Every structure is written in structure tokens, then in C-alpha cells.
Amino acid sequence: MASLKGKPPLIGWLEERLAFDAIQSFVAHKRVPKHSATMWYYFGGITLFLFGIQVATGILLLLYYRPSAAEAYESVQFIVTRVEFGWLIRSIHSWSGNLMILAAFIHMFSVVFLRSYRRPREITWLSGVGLLGLALGFGFSGYLLPWNTISYFATKVGTDMAAAVPLIGPTLARFLRGGDDVGGATLTRFFGFHVAVLPALTTGLLLVHLFLVQSFGISSPPRVEEQNRASGGPAPEMPFFPNFFLRELMAWYAALAVLGMLAAIFPWELGEKADPFAPAPAGIRPEWYFLAPFYTLKLIPSHVWMFEGELLGLLGFGLLAAWWVTLPFWANDRSGGERTRLLTGTAVVLIAYLATFSALGYWK
Amino acid sequence: MRTAALFLLFLAPLAAAGNSCLECHAALEGRLQKPALAFKIDIHSTRGFGCTDCHGGDAASGDPAVSMSRARGYKGKIARTAVPDLCARCHSDSNLIHKFKPQQRVDQLAQYRTSVHGKRLAAGDAAVANCVDCHGVHDIREVRHALSPVHPLRLPETCARCHADAGRMSKYKIEHTQFDEYRQSVHWTALAKRGDLSAPSCASCHGNHGATPPQVNSVAAVCGTCHVLFEELYKKSPHQPVFTAMGAAGCIVCHGKHKIEKPAVKMLSGDGSVCAQCHEADSAGGRAAAEIANRIKELDAALGRSEEILERARQSGMEVSEAQLQLMDGRENMIKARLAVHAFQTAAVAKPVQAGLVVAGKTYAAGVAALKERTFRRFGLSISLAAILATMAGLWLAIRSIENHRGPRSGTGGS
């Protein structure tokens, strides 16, 4: 235990009860690998930082938001027009949600390219993919909450896709909608998912993810490990605190600058209030991170041989997701050698597919 | 033709069981074949009526000598003067017609007899329009069918087949330019370009079966069937007794007949304005017209300024939907002001103009406030960005300082 001598009595009292010295010791001894790809490590932290902003701004929005079909749109309109800096809070919440998902995708692909999922980090990978899934759930449920035309019809399309899932589809769609169609019950339900269910699940999984990251430390790419082995010397590292921490802080500030610019120069539009009896307007599309599967399903014919096209599409996405999630378990062959070509090829094809189909879904 | 003749001679007697009219005529060529082919889509055919219901004869017999014999009631081609009475045998019979359409009117013949067409036909002029000229002969469709010649979207062309024919109209000494003029009118734009089926076409003003040109004294009433409030104001206006005394036909004096253009402020004042046709510019009427025009221009300009600034604010990402909604009240006042013109009194126009100007003032202020807020936000963003960049620079210097003093340590990397 560190000496309490010479410290203010309150600090000393707290140190004795909160085991500051253990934390100090942990931080002082924590090391982070230093190499040319170190910058990719920051995206996990940026994702966490943006999640923190989501939580903070979400709580502020909760002070005024009213989750009912009759009041949701008007309450958001009140927030952005009447509440002091309400427009900024709402705009930051919307933009940081999107940037968080973007940062999470970058983080995920950097983990693949740097081979950071390798033994013993398989569960870290699984928890990370789970967190990305939860982030997409936040996006899907939050999109409906302003109850505007675009979000209403996009949710209809989204829940229709869920209805096409074999066996459980109709039940799943009914569970999501709280009825046969998207309506006030859906809004209340999505609000519940958005502010209670998903945050609880995310908090739990995030703690697991962070615990595992701390337990196993940050991985170095295989080529860096080989270089280190070849040189025979100690691997280049930097102290987590203050060196890496300050760099990470810079990355957070950069993210904050981008977020501030987007929120102030392109405030998130409110659109028109949803009218369930109006025909769906042209150009209905989901958020950008759902555009690729959305556009793919649009391209698939309604019937392929004896199967429904939508069903085949969903089956394909399911298999692709399973293939991707289980990546750490097939990344190595039986002799322990890495399937480098298969891994890199899968990741590159997936990035190309997501980029191309998202662009096509946006522009077409 | 040879094939048809052979068919009639040898095969037609065998076609006794079905509708021999259709079977034989379908095998013919040219004008004799045409009715049989067209009748397949005719509404009468789809409702179970056949050739013999109009033409008489016996469709059960495959022998033309029998089926088309006078003994079996065969009438042959129906004379044009006999068409209305023939159609009315069913269409004026409410017991029969209401079996098919319970709300269908059955007074078409009575109306037709009051029309100019009906009167001339009764006088022996077979060239005037009768039922089949508008509805078709063997390919009659329901009025609401898009291909029916009397569907609202096609009616003007149907009337124009005769009324735009200079040769045919010269006999009756009536104009033949109505269709061309109508196609330059706001009513045509609404009907044909916007697809508004409620927009007026020929029958809306002239009637359909009882087609008659509106008389001078009834023009305002005809226009007033749609433009109700305009008619009410006109009737109370100082122009009504004057126009009546002059024998001028109300609305037409200013707006014209078939070529009714979009009303504009230029109709009120300036050279070539409709008011200037009667009122000298420095007369009381001319001055009142100019004042009304100026008030409307003032409101239009004020609302235009508000629209422009609000749109600019919206495109900058500002939430101005409430003000834009409020601006609709201003546009509503503009409509009221344009309506009030038909009272032909400056005070009547000034009231909605004033109300509209108040709305325009408030919404313009909202637009100014939104743009001011946008500037404030961008200023705030600049300050925040400067602070963020300064902090980042400070962090970078701190990192440099730490690493220059201590240098990055080396040790075993995590794997």
C-alpha cells in the first residue's frame, strides 16, 4: 500500500478505501504494442467514446421525448425548435449513432486485417460482433422514434423482411410491431428496446469485451511478431498511460470535431410526420448501414426456381453472417497454418460488396 | 369477299344455335365485320344484350333470309333520326335500367329533346349529334371507362369532332374555335395536364344530353356552380347591375369564354388590363383597380420574401416547418384577397391583404431568426473547433515532450 503521508486527509481516506494504488499500479504497468498499424487500435476507443456520447445525449433527449404516435413527432419538433440547444443534442445523437456504427465497422475490419481475433481472443471477437449487432439494433429501433414519414415506411420494410424469415418470421414481425402492422404499439415497443433492453444488453456485453481486451492485452499483427522474433530484441511498446492514452484522447477529440461539424453544418432533418394512411413516398430506404442487404433483396427476383426470392436472400445473409461470426474458428487449418488468402479475400469481398451495394442502394 | 360469300352460302345455315348475327358478321370483311368485332367489348354485350335488341331479327336462325327478315322484326340499319328513341326504349325505362345500375338516370331523352341537338333533330336535321355520335355505336363503354369517348378526359375531343370542324359548323353559323381556345384555358390545364377529372370540360357548362349554350343572364350562375363564392360576391358588386343593363355576360366580360387564362394582377391595372377596357386610368374605377392591384402585389411580394428566406433557412438545415406551415395561412389570405376582387371594392380586398401581411411579417421574422441562429451555430462551431484543435495540439506537444524525455519503452508485446 502506498504511503498516505503528506496527502490531504480526504485523498488519503479515499485512497485507503478505493485501492487507488492497485489501479495506479495496473495503469503504470500496462503496455501497448507500437508499430506502423497502431493507429487502427484507436477505432475501438472511438467507438466507445461515441457510445458514451450516445448515452449522454440520449438521456438528455429523454427529458422531452414522448413515445407515442400522437406525440413523438411533435416532441422531437419541440426539442429541435424550442429547447435550448435541443437541436444540437438531437443532431449529435443522430450523427454520433451513425459515426459509432462506422467506427465499429472500421474497428471490426481492422481486427480482421491485423489478425487480432487469434487465440485466445476468440470470445473477444464474438463479443465485439455481438456489440456491432446491438449497435445495428440501436440504429433500427432509434430510426423510428421521431415518427416521420421516412422512418415509418423504412420500419415497415424492415419488419416485412423479418416476417419473411422461415418458421419464426410472422411471430417475430408481430413481436417487433406489437400488432399486425407498424403503429403506435411499434413505436412504444421500439422505444422500450432503444432505451432499456438494448442498453442493458450492451452494457453487459461491453463489460465482457473490455474485460477480455484488458485481460489479453492488445494483439500485434503476425508480421510484427515475426519481425520482433527475427530481431531478437524486445518488441517495441509504449506505456498505456500517458503515451497511448493521450493519443487515444487526441483521436476522441478528432472524432468530436467531426461530430460537431456534422451536427452544426448538417443538422439531422426531422422530415414530415408519419401518416400511416398515406401511400409510401418514392425513395424509401433504410439507414446507410442496412442499404446493402436492402438493395440486394430488391435485386433478387420474387421467385427463384421453386423458392421465394426474399427467403433465399435472407438465407444467404444468415449464412454469410454465420461465416463471418465464426471467423476465428476457421481462420486456421488443421495444421495450425493461417488461411491467409481465404481470410483476406473474404474481408476484401465483403468490404467491396458493402461499399458497392450501399452506394447503389443510395443512388438508385 | 369470296370467302365471306362462300361462308354465307354454305356454312351460315349451320350456325343456328348461337348468335348468328355475330358469327356471320365476324366472318365478313370491312364495314360489315366491324360491328361484330367491336361489339365484344360493348357494355350492352357484357350485360347480356344482343344485336337483335336494337336491330330486330332472329339471331337464333343461321339462315340470313330468316334471321334478317321483316317477318322476324328485322329493322336493318337504324336511321339517325330514330336513334334517340331507340336508345330511350331501355334507357328511359327505370324498371329495366335500375336492374343494372340502381342510381342511373333515365331522363336522357327528355333532356336531349330540350337541347339544340335534339330540337334540330326533331326538325328533321339528321346531321346533328345524337346518342351514338358521342357514346359510340357498337363499342359503347361506361362513361367512367378511360377509353369511352365521353370520359371526362376525352369529352372535349369528342365534342370537337364536330364543333372544331369549320365546314360542318358553317352550316349553323357558329364558331369552330372553341376547342382550340379551351386548350389554352386553365380548365384544360387542370383536366388534361393535372388529370383533375373534376375540372370543367364542355358538358360542365353546356350540359351533356341537354346541351345548350348558357344565356347572357345565366353565365354567372353557370360559373357559380363551381366558383360559388365568386358568384356571391359578383352578385352584390356594383358591376352586376351595370353588366346586366349592358347585356354583358357576367364573368365572361373579364375572363372570356373558352380561353379562360390564369387570373393575374395584370388583369386589374395597366395597359391591356380588362378593367381598362371600361375604366380610364385616372377615373375613380381606374384608381380603385390600381389600388387593388397594388395591394395584391404587395402581399404577393411579402409572401414571396418569406418563402425565399424560409427555404434558404431550411436548406441550411434549420427546422422552420412551423413557420412554413404558418405561411400557408398567408397564402390562404392571398386566395381570399383574389376572391375579394370580385366584390370590386378596395376595402373588401384590404382586409385579407392586411391579415396576410401580418403572417408574412411573422414568418419573415422567423426566417431571419433561423438564419441568425445558423450564423450563431457556425460561430459556436468555429470556437469549439478552435478549442478542440488547440487541445489536440497541446496533447501532441505533451506526447512529444513525454517521449522525448523518457522515450517509448520496449518490452515483450502482447500476442
Coordinates of C-alpha atoms in Angstrom, one line a residue, chain B residues 128-382:
Chain B
V128 CA -76.8 16.9 -85.6
A129 CA -75.3 14.8 -82.8
N130 CA -77.4 12.0 -81.4
C131 CA -76.5 9.3 -78.8
V132 CA -74.2 7.3 -81.0
D133 CA -72.1 10.3 -82.1
C134 CA -70.9 10.8 -78.5
H135 CA -71.1 7.4 -77.0
G136 CA -70.2 5.2 -80.0
V137 CA -72.2 2.7 -81.8
H138 CA -71.2 -0.9 -81.3
D139 CA -68.3 -0.3 -78.9
I140 CA -70.1 1.6 -76.2
R141 CA -68.3 1.7 -72.9
E142 CA -69.3 3.0 -69.5
V143 CA -68.7 6.8 -69.1
R144 CA -66.1 6.1 -66.4
H145 CA -64.1 3.8 -68.7
A146 CA -60.9 5.6 -69.7
L147 CA -61.5 4.7 -73.4
S148 CA -65.0 5.9 -73.5
P149 CA -65.4 9.0 -75.8
V150 CA -67.4 10.7 -73.1
H151 CA -64.9 10.0 -70.3
P152 CA -64.1 13.4 -68.8
L153 CA -60.6 13.3 -70.2
R154 CA -61.8 12.5 -73.7
L155 CA -65.0 14.5 -73.9
P156 CA -63.5 17.8 -75.2
E157 CA -62.1 15.9 -78.2
T158 CA -65.4 14.2 -78.8
C159 CA -67.3 17.4 -78.9
A160 CA -64.5 18.9 -81.1
R161 CA -65.0 16.2 -83.7
C162 CA -68.0 18.3 -84.9
H163 CA -67.5 21.7 -83.2
A164 CA -64.0 22.2 -84.4
D165 CA -65.0 21.3 -88.0
A166 CA -65.3 24.6 -89.8
G167 CA -67.2 23.1 -92.7
R168 CA -69.7 21.4 -90.6
M169 CA -70.2 24.4 -88.3
S170 CA -70.5 26.9 -91.1
K171 CA -74.0 25.5 -91.9
Y172 CA -75.2 26.5 -88.4
K173 CA -73.2 29.8 -88.4
I174 CA -71.5 29.0 -85.1
E175 CA -67.8 29.3 -84.2
H176 CA -65.5 26.4 -84.6
T177 CA -62.6 27.8 -82.4
Q178 CA -63.9 26.7 -79.0
F179 CA -61.7 23.6 -78.7
D180 CA -58.5 25.5 -79.6
E181 CA -59.4 28.2 -77.1
Y182 CA -60.4 25.7 -74.5
R183 CA -57.0 24.1 -74.8
Q184 CA -55.4 27.3 -73.8
S185 CA -57.5 27.6 -70.7
V186 CA -56.8 26.9 -67.0
H187 CA -59.6 24.4 -67.2
W188 CA -57.9 22.3 -69.8
T189 CA -54.6 22.5 -67.9
A190 CA -56.4 21.2 -64.8
L191 CA -58.2 18.5 -66.7
A192 CA -55.6 17.2 -69.2
K193 CA -52.3 18.1 -67.6
R194 CA -53.1 17.6 -64.0
G195 CA -55.6 14.8 -64.6
D196 CA -58.2 16.5 -62.4
L197 CA -61.4 14.8 -63.5
S198 CA -63.5 17.3 -61.7
A199 CA -62.1 20.2 -63.8
P200 CA -64.7 21.6 -66.2
S201 CA -65.0 20.5 -69.8
C202 CA -67.7 21.2 -72.4
A203 CA -70.5 19.4 -70.6
S204 CA -69.8 21.1 -67.3
C205 CA -71.0 24.5 -68.6
H206 CA -73.2 23.4 -71.6
G207 CA -74.8 20.3 -70.2
N208 CA -74.5 16.9 -71.8
H209 CA -77.7 15.4 -73.0
G210 CA -79.5 18.8 -72.8
A211 CA -76.6 20.7 -74.4
T212 CA -77.4 24.4 -74.7
P213 CA -75.2 27.4 -74.7
P214 CA -75.6 29.4 -71.5
Q215 CA -77.5 32.6 -72.0
V216 CA -76.2 36.1 -71.1
N217 CA -78.1 36.2 -67.8
S218 CA -77.1 32.8 -66.7
V219 CA -73.4 32.8 -67.3
A220 CA -72.6 33.9 -63.7
A221 CA -74.8 31.1 -62.4
V222 CA -73.1 28.5 -64.7
C223 CA -69.6 29.6 -63.5
G224 CA -71.0 29.8 -60.0
T225 CA -71.8 26.1 -59.9
C226 CA -68.1 25.7 -59.1
H227 CA -67.0 29.2 -58.2
V228 CA -69.7 29.7 -55.6
L229 CA -68.1 32.4 -53.5
F230 CA -67.1 34.4 -56.6
E231 CA -70.7 34.4 -57.8
E232 CA -72.0 35.6 -54.5
L233 CA -69.6 38.5 -54.4
Y234 CA -70.2 39.4 -58.0
K235 CA -74.0 39.4 -57.5
K236 CA -73.6 42.0 -54.7
S237 CA -71.0 44.0 -56.6
P238 CA -71.6 47.3 -58.4
H239 CA -70.7 45.6 -61.7
Q240 CA -73.6 43.2 -61.6
P241 CA -76.4 45.7 -62.3
V242 CA -74.2 47.6 -64.8
F243 CA -73.3 44.4 -66.8
T244 CA -76.9 43.3 -66.7
A245 CA -78.1 46.6 -68.1
M246 CA -75.4 46.5 -70.8
G247 CA -76.4 43.0 -71.7
A248 CA -72.9 41.8 -70.9
A249 CA -72.5 38.2 -69.8
G250 CA -71.1 38.5 -66.2
C251 CA -67.8 36.6 -65.7
I252 CA -67.1 36.4 -69.5
V253 CA -66.6 40.2 -69.7
C254 CA -63.3 39.9 -67.8
H255 CA -62.4 36.2 -68.1
G256 CA -63.5 35.3 -71.6
K257 CA -65.4 32.1 -72.5
H258 CA -63.5 29.1 -73.6
K259 CA -59.9 30.6 -73.3
I260 CA -60.0 31.3 -69.6
E261 CA -56.5 32.1 -68.7
K262 CA -54.9 32.0 -65.2
P263 CA -56.1 35.2 -63.4
A264 CA -53.2 37.6 -62.8
V265 CA -52.8 41.1 -61.3
K266 CA -52.1 42.4 -64.8
M267 CA -55.8 41.9 -65.5
L268 CA -56.5 44.7 -63.0
S269 CA -54.3 47.6 -64.0
G270 CA -52.0 48.8 -66.7
D271 CA -52.3 48.9 -70.4
G272 CA -54.3 46.0 -71.8
S273 CA -55.9 45.2 -68.4
V274 CA -59.5 44.1 -68.5
C275 CA -60.5 47.0 -66.2
A276 CA -59.0 49.5 -68.6
Q277 CA -61.5 48.3 -71.2
C278 CA -64.2 50.3 -69.4
H279 CA -62.3 52.5 -66.8
E280 CA -59.9 55.3 -67.7
A281 CA -56.8 55.1 -65.6
D282 CA -57.5 58.4 -63.8
S283 CA -61.1 57.7 -63.2
A284 CA -62.4 56.5 -59.8
G285 CA -62.8 53.0 -61.1
G286 CA -59.3 53.0 -62.7
R287 CA -57.8 54.3 -59.4
A288 CA -59.6 51.6 -57.4
A289 CA -58.4 48.9 -59.8
A290 CA -54.8 50.1 -59.5
E291 CA -55.1 50.2 -55.7
I292 CA -56.5 46.7 -55.6
A293 CA -53.7 45.5 -57.9
N294 CA -51.0 47.2 -55.7
R295 CA -52.4 45.7 -52.5
I296 CA -52.3 42.2 -54.0
K297 CA -48.8 42.8 -55.4
E298 CA -47.7 44.0 -52.0
L299 CA -49.0 40.8 -50.3
D300 CA -47.6 38.5 -53.0
A301 CA -44.1 40.1 -52.7
A302 CA -44.2 39.9 -48.9
L303 CA -45.2 36.2 -49.0
G304 CA -42.5 35.6 -51.7
R305 CA -39.8 37.1 -49.5
S306 CA -40.9 34.9 -46.6
E307 CA -40.9 31.8 -48.7
E308 CA -37.5 32.6 -50.0
I309 CA -35.9 33.2 -46.6
L310 CA -37.6 30.2 -45.0
E311 CA -36.5 27.9 -47.9
R312 CA -32.9 29.3 -47.6
A313 CA -33.0 28.5 -43.8
R314 CA -34.5 25.0 -44.5
Q315 CA -31.8 24.2 -47.0
S316 CA -29.2 25.3 -44.3
G317 CA -30.6 22.6 -42.1
M318 CA -32.7 24.8 -39.9
E319 CA -36.1 23.5 -38.7
V320 CA -38.6 26.0 -40.0
S321 CA -41.6 23.7 -40.7
E322 CA -43.8 25.6 -38.2
A323 CA -43.1 28.9 -40.0
Q324 CA -43.7 27.3 -43.4
L325 CA -47.0 25.9 -42.1
Q326 CA -47.9 29.3 -40.9
L327 CA -47.0 30.8 -44.3
M328 CA -49.9 28.7 -45.7
D329 CA -52.2 31.0 -43.7
G330 CA -50.6 33.9 -45.6
R331 CA -51.2 32.1 -49.0
E332 CA -54.8 31.5 -47.9
N333 CA -55.2 35.2 -47.3
M334 CA -53.9 35.8 -50.8
I335 CA -56.6 33.5 -52.1
K336 CA -59.2 35.4 -50.1
A337 CA -57.8 38.7 -51.4
R338 CA -58.1 37.5 -55.0
L339 CA -61.6 36.3 -54.2
A340 CA -62.4 39.7 -52.7
V341 CA -61.5 41.3 -56.0
H342 CA -64.9 40.1 -57.3
A343 CA -66.6 42.5 -54.8
F344 CA -64.9 45.3 -56.8
Q345 CA -64.3 47.4 -53.6
T346 CA -60.9 48.3 -52.2
A347 CA -62.0 47.8 -48.6
A348 CA -63.0 44.2 -49.3
V349 CA -59.5 43.4 -50.7
A350 CA -57.6 45.4 -48.0
K351 CA -58.9 43.1 -45.1
P352 CA -57.4 39.8 -46.3
V353 CA -54.3 41.6 -47.6
Q354 CA -53.7 43.1 -44.2
A355 CA -54.1 39.7 -42.5
G356 CA -51.8 38.1 -45.0
L357 CA -49.1 40.9 -44.4
V358 CA -49.2 40.1 -40.7
V359 CA -48.5 36.5 -41.4
A360 CA -45.8 37.4 -43.9
G361 CA -44.2 39.7 -41.4
K362 CA -44.1 37.0 -38.7
T363 CA -42.8 34.3 -41.0
Y364 CA -40.1 36.5 -42.4
A365 CA -39.0 37.3 -38.9
A366 CA -38.9 33.6 -38.2
G367 CA -36.7 33.2 -41.3
V368 CA -34.4 35.9 -40.2
A369 CA -34.2 34.4 -36.7
A370 CA -33.4 31.0 -38.3
L371 CA -30.6 32.4 -40.4
K372 CA -29.3 34.3 -37.4
E373 CA -29.4 31.1 -35.4
R374 CA -27.5 29.4 -38.2
T375 CA -24.8 32.1 -38.1
F376 CA -24.6 31.7 -34.3
R377 CA -24.3 27.9 -34.6
R378 CA -21.5 28.3 -37.1
F379 CA -19.7 30.8 -35.0
G380 CA -20.1 28.4 -32.0
L381 CA -18.8 25.6 -34.1
S382 CA -15.7 27.7 -35.1

